[in-house]
Short mmCIF file of C-alpha atoms in Angstrom, two decimals:
data_model
loop_
_atom_site.label_atom_id
_atom_site.label_comp_id
_atom_site.label_asym_id
_atom_site.label_seq_id
_atom_site.Cartn_x
_atom_site.Cartn_y
_atom_site.Cartn_z
CA MET A 143 12.83 -90.79 151.77
CA ARG A 144 9.29 -91.16 151.52
CA ALA A 145 8.40 -94.04 148.83
CA ALA A 146 5.43 -93.50 146.69
CA SER A 147 4.52 -95.43 143.91
CA VAL A 148 4.90 -93.73 140.61
CA ASN A 149 3.60 -96.55 138.25
CA ARG A 150 2.15 -100.12 137.91
CA ARG A 151 5.20 -101.46 136.06
CA ARG A 152 6.12 -105.15 137.17
CA ILE A 153 9.85 -106.34 137.02
CA LEU A 154 10.78 -109.70 137.74
CA GLY A 155 14.70 -110.08 138.80
CA LEU A 156 16.70 -113.06 138.16
CA TRP A 157 20.00 -113.83 139.32
CA LEU A 158 22.22 -116.92 138.52
CA PRO A 159 24.55 -116.67 141.35
CA ARG A 160 26.84 -119.89 140.43
CA LEU A 161 26.64 -119.32 136.52
CA SER A 162 30.32 -119.94 135.91
CA THR A 163 30.58 -123.30 137.74
CA ASP A 164 26.74 -124.32 136.87
CA ARG A 165 27.91 -124.19 132.85
CA ILE A 166 30.94 -126.35 133.93
CA GLU A 167 29.05 -128.66 136.16
CA ARG A 168 26.32 -129.10 133.25
CA ARG A 169 29.17 -130.42 131.13
CA SER A 170 31.25 -132.33 133.40
CA PRO A 171 30.18 -133.23 137.21
CA PRO A 172 32.89 -132.25 139.62
CA PRO A 173 35.14 -135.47 140.88
CA SER A 174 35.15 -136.92 144.27
CA ALA A 175 37.62 -135.47 146.49
CA SER A 176 38.90 -138.76 147.69
CA PRO A 177 37.50 -142.52 147.35
CA ALA A 178 37.90 -142.90 150.96
CA GLU A 179 35.81 -139.88 151.73
CA GLY A 180 33.42 -140.81 149.07
CA ALA A 181 32.67 -136.79 149.06
CA ARG A 182 33.06 -134.63 145.96
CA ALA A 183 35.69 -132.11 145.80
CA PRO A 184 34.83 -128.39 146.01
CA ARG A 185 35.16 -126.60 142.50
CA VAL A 186 35.67 -122.84 142.37
CA VAL A 187 36.46 -120.52 139.29
CA ALA A 188 39.37 -118.03 139.69
CA ALA A 189 40.34 -115.33 137.76
CA LYS A 190 43.44 -112.69 137.97
CA ARG A 191 42.46 -109.36 139.95
CA ASP A 192 44.98 -106.67 140.88
CA ASN A 193 47.95 -109.13 139.72
CA ALA A 194 46.41 -111.91 142.14
CA LEU A 195 44.43 -114.99 141.56
CA VAL A 196 40.99 -114.68 143.51
CA VAL A 197 38.03 -116.93 143.59
CA VAL A 198 34.87 -115.20 141.39
CA ALA A 199 32.51 -118.25 141.59
CA CYS A 200 31.86 -121.50 143.71
CA ASP A 201 29.82 -124.14 143.43
CA ALA A 202 27.45 -125.52 146.32
CA TYR A 203 30.23 -127.77 147.91
CA ALA A 204 32.48 -124.77 148.16
CA THR A 205 30.07 -122.60 149.69
CA GLN A 206 29.42 -124.79 152.16
CA GLY A 207 32.68 -125.32 152.62
CA GLY A 208 33.24 -121.67 153.66
CA LEU A 209 34.63 -120.31 150.43
CA MET A 210 33.15 -117.18 148.66
CA PRO A 211 33.35 -115.15 145.68
CA GLY A 212 36.53 -112.39 146.39
CA MET A 213 38.27 -114.83 148.52
CA PRO A 214 42.08 -115.09 147.40
CA LEU A 215 43.03 -118.38 145.71
CA ALA A 216 45.50 -119.06 148.35
CA THR A 217 43.29 -118.85 151.10
CA ALA A 218 40.71 -121.25 149.31
CA ARG A 219 43.57 -123.92 148.75
CA ALA A 220 44.47 -123.60 152.33
CA MET A 221 40.99 -124.42 153.66
CA HIS A 222 40.62 -127.26 150.85
CA PRO A 223 43.78 -128.71 149.53
CA ALA A 224 41.81 -130.82 147.18
CA LEU A 225 40.10 -127.79 145.69
CA GLU A 226 39.59 -128.13 141.89
CA VAL A 227 40.19 -124.91 140.41
CA ILE A 228 39.07 -123.71 136.84
CA ASP A 229 40.12 -120.63 134.77
CA HIS A 230 37.40 -118.11 134.51
CA ASP A 231 36.17 -117.65 130.61
CA PRO A 232 33.84 -114.86 130.66
CA PHE A 233 33.04 -115.24 126.75
CA ALA A 234 31.40 -118.67 127.77
CA ASP A 235 29.47 -117.10 130.73
CA ALA A 236 28.11 -114.49 128.44
CA ALA A 237 26.95 -116.63 125.81
CA LEU A 238 25.28 -118.99 128.05
CA LEU A 239 23.63 -116.23 129.74
CA ALA A 240 22.37 -114.87 126.44
CA ALA A 241 20.95 -118.24 125.81
CA VAL A 242 19.09 -118.19 129.16
CA ALA A 243 17.88 -114.64 128.37
CA ASP A 244 16.75 -116.15 124.73
CA TRP A 245 14.64 -118.93 126.84
CA CYS A 246 13.07 -116.13 129.04
CA ASP A 247 11.40 -114.62 125.73
CA ARG A 248 8.77 -117.06 126.16
CA PHE A 249 7.50 -115.27 129.16
CA THR A 250 8.14 -111.63 127.99
CA PRO A 251 9.56 -110.13 124.80
CA LEU A 252 11.28 -107.48 127.37
CA VAL A 253 14.47 -109.32 128.62
CA ALA A 254 17.44 -107.26 129.66
CA LEU A 255 20.82 -107.90 130.89
CA ASP A 256 21.85 -107.23 134.74
CA GLY A 257 25.40 -107.39 134.96
CA ALA A 258 27.13 -110.61 134.21
CA ASP A 259 24.74 -113.00 136.06
CA GLY A 260 21.35 -111.48 135.94
CA LEU A 261 18.58 -110.81 133.92
CA LEU A 262 15.36 -108.63 134.22
CA LEU A 263 12.23 -109.30 132.53
CA ASP A 264 9.50 -106.82 132.06
CA ILE A 265 6.33 -108.58 132.94
CA THR A 266 3.78 -105.77 133.21
CA GLY A 267 0.61 -107.18 131.75
CA CYS A 268 1.49 -110.68 131.03
CA ALA A 269 1.58 -112.47 134.16
CA HIS A 270 -1.99 -113.28 134.24
CA LEU A 271 -1.16 -115.74 130.81
CA PHE A 272 0.53 -118.07 133.49
CA GLY A 273 -1.90 -117.96 136.33
CA ASP A 274 -0.41 -114.93 138.51
CA GLU A 275 2.89 -113.69 139.34
CA ALA A 276 3.46 -116.33 142.02
CA GLU A 277 2.85 -119.11 139.45
CA LEU A 278 5.25 -117.38 136.86
CA LEU A 279 7.68 -116.82 139.56
CA ALA A 280 7.67 -120.64 140.42
CA MET A 281 7.35 -121.85 137.09
CA LEU A 282 10.23 -119.71 135.65
CA SER A 283 12.76 -120.67 138.84
CA ALA A 284 11.88 -124.43 138.57
CA ALA A 285 12.34 -124.70 134.83
CA LEU A 286 15.96 -123.03 135.26
CA MET A 287 16.53 -125.47 138.31
CA ARG A 288 15.69 -128.48 136.11
CA GLN A 289 17.88 -127.16 133.56
CA GLY A 290 20.82 -127.23 136.12
CA PHE A 291 21.21 -123.41 137.35
CA ALA A 292 21.18 -122.03 140.93
CA VAL A 293 18.44 -119.49 140.74
CA SER A 294 17.23 -116.70 143.01
CA ALA A 295 14.30 -114.55 141.53
CA ALA A 296 12.16 -111.81 142.97
CA ILE A 297 9.51 -109.35 141.51
CA ALA A 298 9.05 -105.89 142.25
CA GLY A 299 7.62 -102.41 140.88
CA THR A 300 11.06 -101.14 139.61
CA ALA A 301 14.36 -102.70 138.29
CA VAL A 302 16.55 -101.40 141.14
CA ALA A 303 14.20 -103.12 143.69
CA ALA A 304 13.68 -106.42 141.64
CA ARG A 305 17.65 -106.78 141.76
CA ALA A 306 18.22 -105.97 145.18
CA LEU A 307 15.42 -108.59 146.41
CA THR A 308 17.21 -111.06 144.27
CA ARG A 309 20.41 -110.84 146.16
CA GLY A 310 18.74 -110.37 149.48
CA ALA A 311 15.49 -111.65 149.77
CA PRO A 312 14.94 -114.23 147.05
CA GLY A 313 11.29 -115.70 146.00
CA LYS A 314 9.96 -112.39 147.31
CA ILE A 315 6.78 -110.85 145.45
CA VAL A 316 6.55 -107.17 146.52
CA ALA A 317 3.18 -105.44 145.88
CA PRO A 318 2.80 -101.90 144.01
CA GLY A 319 4.06 -98.84 146.47
CA GLU A 320 5.76 -101.50 149.09
CA GLU A 321 9.33 -101.19 147.61
CA ALA A 322 10.74 -99.06 150.27
CA GLY A 323 9.61 -101.33 153.31
CA ALA A 324 10.93 -104.42 151.30
CA VAL A 325 14.25 -103.51 150.42
CA ALA A 326 15.07 -101.62 153.78
CA PRO A 327 16.67 -104.61 155.66
CA LEU A 328 18.86 -105.50 152.68
CA PRO A 329 22.44 -104.78 152.58
CA VAL A 330 23.33 -101.69 150.44
CA ALA A 331 25.60 -104.06 148.24
CA ALA A 332 22.57 -105.64 146.84
CA LEU A 333 21.80 -102.20 145.01
CA GLY A 334 24.76 -103.19 142.49
CA VAL A 335 26.25 -99.80 143.05
CA ASP A 336 29.97 -99.14 143.07
CA GLU A 337 32.21 -101.01 145.86
CA ALA A 338 33.92 -97.67 146.67
CA ILE A 339 30.29 -96.34 147.59
CA VAL A 340 29.52 -99.32 149.51
CA ARG A 341 32.80 -99.04 151.61
CA GLY A 342 31.84 -95.69 152.12
CA LEU A 343 28.36 -96.16 153.38
CA ARG A 344 29.53 -98.78 155.83
CA ARG A 345 32.26 -96.55 157.01
CA ALA A 346 29.38 -93.93 157.62
CA GLY A 347 27.22 -96.48 159.50
CA LEU A 348 25.01 -97.28 156.91
CA THR A 349 24.86 -100.64 156.33
CA THR A 350 21.36 -101.16 155.06
CA ILE A 351 19.39 -99.78 152.39
CA GLY A 352 17.02 -98.42 155.08
CA ASP A 353 19.62 -96.91 156.84
CA ALA A 354 20.68 -94.89 153.51
CA LEU A 355 16.65 -93.86 152.98
CA ALA A 356 16.30 -92.60 156.41
CA ARG A 357 19.30 -89.97 155.44
CA GLN A 358 18.21 -86.62 153.82
CA PRO A 359 19.07 -87.04 149.82
CA SER A 360 21.05 -83.96 149.72
CA GLU A 361 23.49 -85.13 152.58
CA LEU A 362 23.54 -88.42 150.32
CA ALA A 363 24.35 -86.57 147.34
CA ALA A 364 27.21 -84.27 148.44
CA ARG A 365 28.97 -87.53 149.74
CA PHE A 366 28.25 -90.10 147.30
CA GLY A 367 26.92 -88.05 143.93
CA GLU A 368 23.52 -87.79 142.62
CA ALA A 369 23.34 -90.89 140.72
CA PHE A 370 23.45 -92.80 143.77
CA VAL A 371 20.39 -90.86 144.98
CA ALA A 372 18.77 -91.81 141.94
CA VAL A 373 19.49 -95.52 142.73
CA LEU A 374 17.93 -94.99 146.05
CA ARG A 375 14.73 -93.52 144.68
CA ARG A 376 14.22 -96.40 141.90
CA ALA A 377 15.17 -98.75 144.99
CA SER A 378 12.05 -97.25 147.13
CA GLY A 379 9.78 -97.27 144.10
CA GLU A 380 9.76 -93.35 144.37
CA ASP A 381 11.10 -93.17 140.86
CA ASP A 382 11.77 -95.53 138.07
CA ALA A 383 13.42 -96.02 134.81
CA PRO A 384 12.39 -98.44 132.15
CA ILE A 385 14.98 -101.48 131.25
CA SER A 386 16.99 -101.63 128.03
CA PRO A 387 16.11 -104.85 126.28
CA ARG A 388 18.42 -107.09 124.54
CA LYS A 389 16.05 -106.96 121.35
CA PRO A 390 13.38 -104.47 120.34
CA ALA A 391 9.85 -105.98 120.98
CA PRO A 392 8.31 -107.21 117.77
CA ASP A 393 5.28 -105.03 116.08
CA TYR A 394 3.01 -108.13 116.28
CA VAL A 395 3.50 -111.66 117.68
CA VAL A 396 1.21 -114.87 118.02
CA ASP A 397 2.51 -118.02 119.73
CA LYS A 398 1.47 -121.69 120.08
CA ARG A 399 2.19 -123.70 123.46
CA PHE A 400 1.74 -127.72 123.29
CA PRO A 401 0.95 -129.74 126.24
CA GLU A 402 3.50 -132.26 124.73
CA PRO A 403 6.59 -131.10 122.86
CA ILE A 404 6.41 -131.69 118.96
CA ALA A 405 9.45 -132.84 116.74
CA THR A 406 8.35 -133.50 113.11
CA ILE A 407 8.29 -130.93 110.36
CA GLU A 408 4.43 -132.51 109.53
CA VAL A 409 3.57 -130.81 112.41
CA ILE A 410 5.88 -127.71 112.56
CA MET A 411 4.77 -126.20 109.14
CA PRO A 412 1.13 -126.53 109.89
CA THR A 413 1.52 -124.55 112.89
CA LEU A 414 3.42 -121.96 111.22
CA VAL A 415 0.61 -121.60 108.92
CA LYS A 416 -2.02 -121.24 111.87
CA LEU A 417 0.05 -118.88 113.42
CA ALA A 418 0.65 -116.99 110.04
CA ARG A 419 -3.09 -116.63 109.61
CA LEU A 420 -3.42 -115.34 113.10
CA LEU A 421 -0.56 -112.80 112.47
CA ILE A 422 -1.83 -111.64 109.13
CA GLY A 423 -5.31 -111.06 110.23
CA ALA A 424 -3.92 -108.85 113.06
CA MET A 425 -1.74 -106.58 110.74
CA GLU A 426 -4.62 -106.29 108.11
CA ARG A 427 -6.74 -104.93 111.11
CA GLY A 428 -4.01 -102.20 111.53
CA GLY A 429 -3.31 -101.66 107.89
CA LYS A 430 -0.01 -103.23 108.18
CA GLY A 431 2.17 -105.58 106.44
CA ALA A 432 5.54 -107.47 107.43
CA ARG A 433 8.83 -106.98 105.84
CA GLN A 434 10.74 -109.14 108.32
CA LEU A 435 9.33 -112.21 110.02
CA THR A 436 10.86 -114.26 112.80
CA ALA A 437 9.83 -117.70 113.82
CA SER A 438 11.09 -118.93 117.06
CA PHE A 439 11.17 -122.55 118.33
CA PHE A 440 11.71 -123.05 122.03
CA ARG A 441 12.79 -126.54 122.90
CA SER A 442 11.70 -128.28 126.30
CA ASP A 443 15.13 -128.45 127.34
CA GLY A 444 15.94 -124.87 127.03
CA ALA A 445 17.83 -124.51 123.65
CA VAL A 446 15.78 -121.67 121.41
CA ARG A 447 16.20 -121.60 117.60
CA CYS A 448 15.33 -118.44 115.65
CA ILE A 449 14.72 -118.38 111.81
CA THR A 450 14.15 -115.06 109.95
CA VAL A 451 12.99 -114.19 106.52
CA GLU A 452 12.70 -110.83 104.70
CA ALA A 453 10.57 -109.26 102.22
CA GLY A 454 11.01 -106.68 99.53
CA GLN A 455 7.29 -105.97 99.47
CA PRO A 456 4.98 -105.89 102.56
CA VAL A 457 3.64 -109.69 103.02
CA THR A 458 -0.15 -109.61 103.50
CA ARG A 459 -0.88 -113.12 102.28
CA VAL A 460 -0.61 -116.65 104.52
CA GLU A 461 0.77 -118.17 101.25
CA VAL A 462 3.90 -116.15 101.01
CA VAL A 463 4.86 -116.62 104.83
CA GLU A 464 4.68 -120.48 104.07
CA ARG A 465 6.59 -120.20 100.96
CA LEU A 466 9.34 -118.35 102.42
CA PHE A 467 9.70 -120.18 105.69
CA ALA A 468 9.46 -123.76 103.82
CA GLU A 469 12.18 -122.31 101.59
CA LYS A 470 14.30 -121.17 104.52
CA LEU A 471 13.85 -124.54 106.27
CA ASP A 472 14.85 -126.52 103.02
CA ALA A 473 18.10 -124.38 102.63
CA LEU A 474 19.35 -124.59 106.44
CA ALA A 475 22.69 -125.80 106.48
CA ASP A 476 22.20 -126.52 110.19
CA PRO A 477 18.92 -128.42 110.32
CA LEU A 478 16.46 -127.43 112.78
CA ASP A 479 16.97 -129.69 115.69
CA PRO A 480 14.13 -130.28 117.72
CA GLY A 481 16.28 -132.18 120.43
CA PHE A 482 13.40 -133.68 122.79
CA GLY A 483 10.74 -131.66 120.93
CA PHE A 484 9.48 -127.89 120.93
CA ASP A 485 6.91 -126.73 123.56
CA LEU A 486 6.25 -123.47 122.08
CA ILE A 487 6.60 -121.97 118.58
CA ARG A 488 6.15 -118.28 118.46
CA LEU A 489 5.81 -116.03 115.13
CA ALA A 490 6.38 -112.64 115.41
CA ALA A 491 6.44 -109.44 112.77
CA SER A 492 9.77 -107.87 113.41
CA HIS A 493 9.57 -105.09 111.18
CA SER A 494 5.99 -104.10 109.73
CA VAL A 495 5.12 -101.13 107.48
CA THR A 496 1.92 -99.31 106.57
CA ILE A 497 0.46 -100.58 103.40
CA THR A 498 -1.73 -98.62 100.53
CA GLU A 499 -3.91 -100.31 98.25
CA ALA A 500 -3.14 -99.37 94.53
CA GLN A 501 -5.83 -99.33 91.51
CA ARG A 502 -4.69 -102.10 89.29
CA GLY A 503 -5.78 -101.94 85.61
CA PHE A 504 -6.14 -104.39 82.71
CA ASP A 505 -2.26 -104.06 81.67
CA THR A 506 -0.69 -107.66 82.28
CA THR A 507 2.77 -106.17 82.81
CA ALA A 508 1.34 -104.16 85.81
CA HIS A 509 2.24 -107.04 87.83
CA GLN A 510 5.43 -107.89 86.72
CA ALA A 511 7.15 -105.96 89.57
CA GLU A 512 5.46 -107.95 92.07
CA ASP A 513 6.38 -111.10 90.21
CA VAL A 514 10.13 -110.08 90.39
CA ALA A 515 9.74 -109.04 94.30
CA ALA A 516 8.53 -112.45 94.77
CA LEU A 517 11.25 -114.36 92.96
CA ALA A 518 13.92 -112.00 95.16
CA ASP A 519 12.21 -112.93 98.21
CA THR A 520 12.07 -116.89 97.41
CA LEU A 521 15.66 -116.59 96.43
CA SER A 522 16.88 -114.55 99.62
CA ALA A 523 15.29 -117.14 101.78
CA ARG A 524 17.03 -119.88 100.18
CA LEU A 525 20.26 -118.23 99.58
CA GLY A 526 20.51 -115.37 102.18
CA ALA A 527 19.39 -111.83 101.68
CA ARG A 528 23.13 -110.46 101.05
CA ARG A 529 23.66 -113.03 98.03
CA VAL A 530 20.78 -111.63 96.26
CA ILE A 531 21.94 -108.01 95.08
CA ARG A 532 21.13 -105.30 92.55
CA TYR A 533 23.41 -102.76 91.71
CA LEU A 534 22.71 -99.06 91.75
CA PRO A 535 24.69 -96.61 89.26
CA GLN A 536 26.69 -93.81 91.38
CA ASP A 537 27.47 -90.36 89.88
CA THR A 538 31.56 -90.73 89.88
CA HIS A 539 34.24 -91.80 87.95
CA ILE A 540 36.19 -94.12 90.08
CA PRO A 541 35.73 -97.61 88.79
CA GLU A 542 35.33 -99.37 92.06
CA ARG A 543 32.65 -96.96 93.02
CA ALA A 544 30.54 -96.53 89.84
CA ALA A 545 28.12 -99.30 91.05
CA LEU A 546 26.69 -99.98 94.65
CA ALA A 547 25.96 -103.48 95.66
CA VAL A 548 22.42 -103.40 97.51
CA PRO A 549 20.54 -106.45 98.89
CA VAL A 550 17.39 -106.47 96.24
CA GLN A 551 15.09 -106.53 99.32
CA HIS A 552 16.65 -103.34 100.92
CA CYS A 553 16.67 -101.63 97.48
CA PRO A 554 14.82 -98.33 97.56
CA PRO A 555 11.34 -98.16 95.74
CA ASP A 556 13.09 -95.84 92.78
CA GLY A 557 16.25 -97.84 92.79
CA ALA A 558 15.04 -99.70 89.56
CA ASP A 559 14.83 -96.47 87.55
CA ALA A 560 18.05 -95.08 88.39
CA PRO A 561 19.75 -94.25 84.94
CA TRP A 562 22.73 -96.21 83.77
CA PRO A 563 25.02 -94.46 81.54
CA ALA A 564 24.70 -95.14 77.85
CA ARG A 565 27.83 -97.16 76.51
CA THR A 566 28.68 -95.64 73.08
CA ASP A 567 32.49 -96.76 73.23
CA GLU A 568 33.36 -99.28 70.52
CA PRO A 569 35.50 -100.96 71.39
CA PRO A 570 34.55 -100.83 75.06
CA LEU A 571 37.17 -98.81 77.10
CA ARG A 572 35.95 -100.25 80.44
CA PRO A 573 36.48 -104.09 81.24
CA LEU A 574 33.53 -106.55 81.25
CA ARG A 575 34.90 -108.04 84.52
CA LEU A 576 36.32 -105.59 87.43
CA LEU A 577 38.12 -107.38 90.12
CA GLN A 578 36.76 -106.56 93.55
CA GLN A 579 40.07 -104.97 94.67
CA PRO A 580 43.12 -103.92 92.40
CA GLU A 581 45.57 -106.60 92.69
CA PRO A 582 49.29 -105.51 92.76
CA ILE A 583 51.49 -106.58 89.47
CA GLU A 584 55.36 -106.67 88.96
CA VAL A 585 56.13 -104.69 86.29
CA LEU A 586 59.50 -106.01 84.58
CA ALA A 587 59.85 -103.40 81.96
CA GLY A 588 58.24 -99.88 81.71
CA VAL A 589 58.86 -96.25 80.86
CA PRO A 590 57.83 -93.49 83.37
CA ASP A 591 54.92 -92.28 81.69
CA GLY A 592 53.91 -95.14 79.21
CA PRO A 593 52.53 -98.61 79.77
CA PRO A 594 54.67 -101.54 80.64
CA ALA A 595 56.26 -103.85 78.34
CA GLN A 596 55.93 -106.70 80.38
CA PHE A 597 54.55 -107.53 84.10
CA ILE A 598 54.08 -110.59 86.16
CA TRP A 599 50.45 -111.34 87.58
CA ARG A 600 49.58 -114.06 89.75
CA ARG A 601 53.00 -115.71 89.09
CA VAL A 602 52.64 -115.71 85.11
CA THR A 603 54.53 -113.24 83.22
CA HIS A 604 52.74 -111.44 80.32
CA ARG A 605 54.50 -109.70 77.17
CA VAL A 606 52.71 -106.69 76.10
CA ALA A 607 51.80 -106.64 72.28
CA ARG A 608 49.45 -103.68 72.24
CA ALA A 609 48.53 -100.73 74.75
CA GLU A 610 46.16 -97.90 74.85
CA GLY A 611 46.09 -94.98 77.28
CA PRO A 612 46.64 -93.55 79.54
CA GLU A 613 43.09 -92.64 80.97
CA ARG A 614 43.68 -90.16 83.77
CA ILE A 615 41.34 -90.60 86.96
CA ALA A 616 42.05 -88.12 89.70
CA MET A 617 40.60 -89.53 93.20
CA GLU A 618 37.97 -87.74 95.18
CA TRP A 619 39.76 -85.56 97.42
CA TRP A 620 36.51 -84.79 99.40
CA ARG A 621 35.82 -88.30 100.28
CA ALA A 622 39.21 -89.35 101.52
CA ALA A 623 40.76 -88.69 104.84
CA SER A 624 44.20 -88.35 103.50
CA PRO A 625 45.20 -87.59 99.92
CA GLU A 626 44.85 -90.38 97.45
CA LEU A 627 47.26 -90.62 94.23
CA THR A 628 46.16 -89.97 90.82
CA ARG A 629 45.67 -93.24 88.52
CA ASP A 630 46.68 -93.71 84.92
CA TYR A 631 44.79 -96.57 83.12
CA PHE A 632 46.01 -98.47 80.09
CA ARG A 633 44.40 -101.21 78.24
CA VAL A 634 47.06 -103.47 77.09
CA GLU A 635 47.01 -106.98 74.98
CA ASP A 636 49.80 -109.61 75.57
CA ASP A 637 51.06 -111.85 72.86
CA ALA A 638 48.44 -114.23 73.79
CA GLY A 639 45.63 -112.17 73.10
CA SER A 640 44.57 -111.57 76.42
CA ARG A 641 43.49 -107.98 76.99
CA PHE A 642 43.90 -106.25 80.67
CA TRP A 643 43.16 -102.88 82.38
CA LEU A 644 46.06 -101.90 84.36
CA PHE A 645 46.96 -98.56 86.17
CA ARG A 646 49.81 -96.84 87.41
CA ASP A 647 49.09 -95.53 91.32
CA GLY A 648 51.10 -91.94 91.29
CA LEU A 649 52.33 -89.47 88.90
CA TYR A 650 56.16 -89.22 87.97
CA GLY A 651 57.96 -86.20 89.61
CA ARG A 652 54.81 -84.82 91.00
CA GLU A 653 53.08 -87.39 93.48
CA MET A 654 56.12 -89.95 93.26
CA MET A 655 59.61 -88.69 93.66
CA PRO A 656 62.01 -91.93 92.47
CA GLN A 657 65.24 -92.24 94.67
CA THR A 658 68.45 -93.37 93.99
CA ASP A 659 68.14 -96.53 96.24
CA GLY A 660 65.27 -97.60 93.80
CA SER A 661 62.28 -96.33 96.45
CA GLY A 662 59.62 -93.95 95.46
CA HIS A 663 58.59 -95.32 92.55
CA PRO A 664 54.86 -95.44 91.44
CA ARG A 665 52.94 -98.99 91.91
CA TRP A 666 51.36 -100.94 89.17
CA TYR A 667 47.75 -102.62 89.82
CA MET A 668 45.56 -104.97 87.71
CA HIS A 669 41.93 -103.63 88.17
CA GLY A 670 39.98 -105.64 85.29
CA LEU A 671 39.75 -108.24 82.36
CA PHE A 672 38.28 -107.50 78.78
CA ALA A 673 36.32 -110.09 77.18
#
């Protein structure tokens, strides 16, 4: 294949080859093999593969002792009797890799996962913020090593080339258009393709990427598939594909770096206000307003804390941003822990919309909607967006579907104007309080088509003194995957004066066929309580 650079994209590949053992060692260092030797025992992480225990990760001492991932655990124990073995925890590894990815957001917002132990960072156009690509690579690697990770990193023009270099030539920075020559001496396994393809290439005598690039694409496609040929084209820089970031890039973002970490709220809040002023100014120039704002606090030890606030109306004033974050910070159940301090604070408009200026008159009621929206934003910041809701009427006879609960900040603009059906019934035919889910009751005495004479609800027996009904409601067959039973609702009052709304689920002799063994009878439910 003939390499030709198709773009100027720059990708930084990051590989954590000992992620599993590094995670464990950061929590508890490995013990010594024996006091006499004074050496530390090798540590490996093992998992079951094809009904056999194999080594999936090795620490530095195990690697020096000749152990490697993929080796049977029995062989590793024979080589090192004092070997320390820990069960593989893929979920804990994934959580740690996600935390590292969050930390990498300080360099670029475009961070993608690369397997179970790697990351890909799109640093196109942002390396100059850290000096140059070499300084960025050195800074990132040194910071992760200080946090206790073994790191392998490289920079190239495509994600496949960057990934291959991290596995075969760590620390290398490939100039645009030179990917083919850089990856040629690397083993084909560095491409990250299926193991069956790697074995097939080796049997064919193609042990390096350069060997595969020297063959005709049609030959490789016939043997190993078009997907492998596409990977080769990307490795050589002849083709490219964008990475898939973990998080969407924010619409607008500003940040502040500190030469010395900060730790007090007296410094954090003024910093957020200054960032908000910059962010609002940038959005004003684009005619935008923020519907969602995210503040990210990067600790010097690598931990990252993100706080998000939402607004029902586009935010265009710094005072609103300050108020929302102040409410959010005050209401945190888990306070913002600065640890050894924050060395970077970032404010991003995760979601922005175009704003249109409206002509205001002298009517004092014209601002009521804005005041209500501001109150809703404040309550949502303190209590949570899902806890401040508005009910919207629905065109249905099913009681539990008659109103839709929507977070007030996500309510459509015309939601407040939706008409509710007028109540003309006196006394009311529907209860004031409707249970979230109908609760089953035990009927002690009843007739096939009438209300129960006595029932038990929540372990309390109620004797029915008066009853009205039935009100028959057929379920909406076009919304259900399977047929639902017809309900007969009754308004009943017990001998203590309490009033309930009950229903029988199913019709006698039509939907429910009672059997001699007592089965097949409709069930009764409590659905609401009258005032």
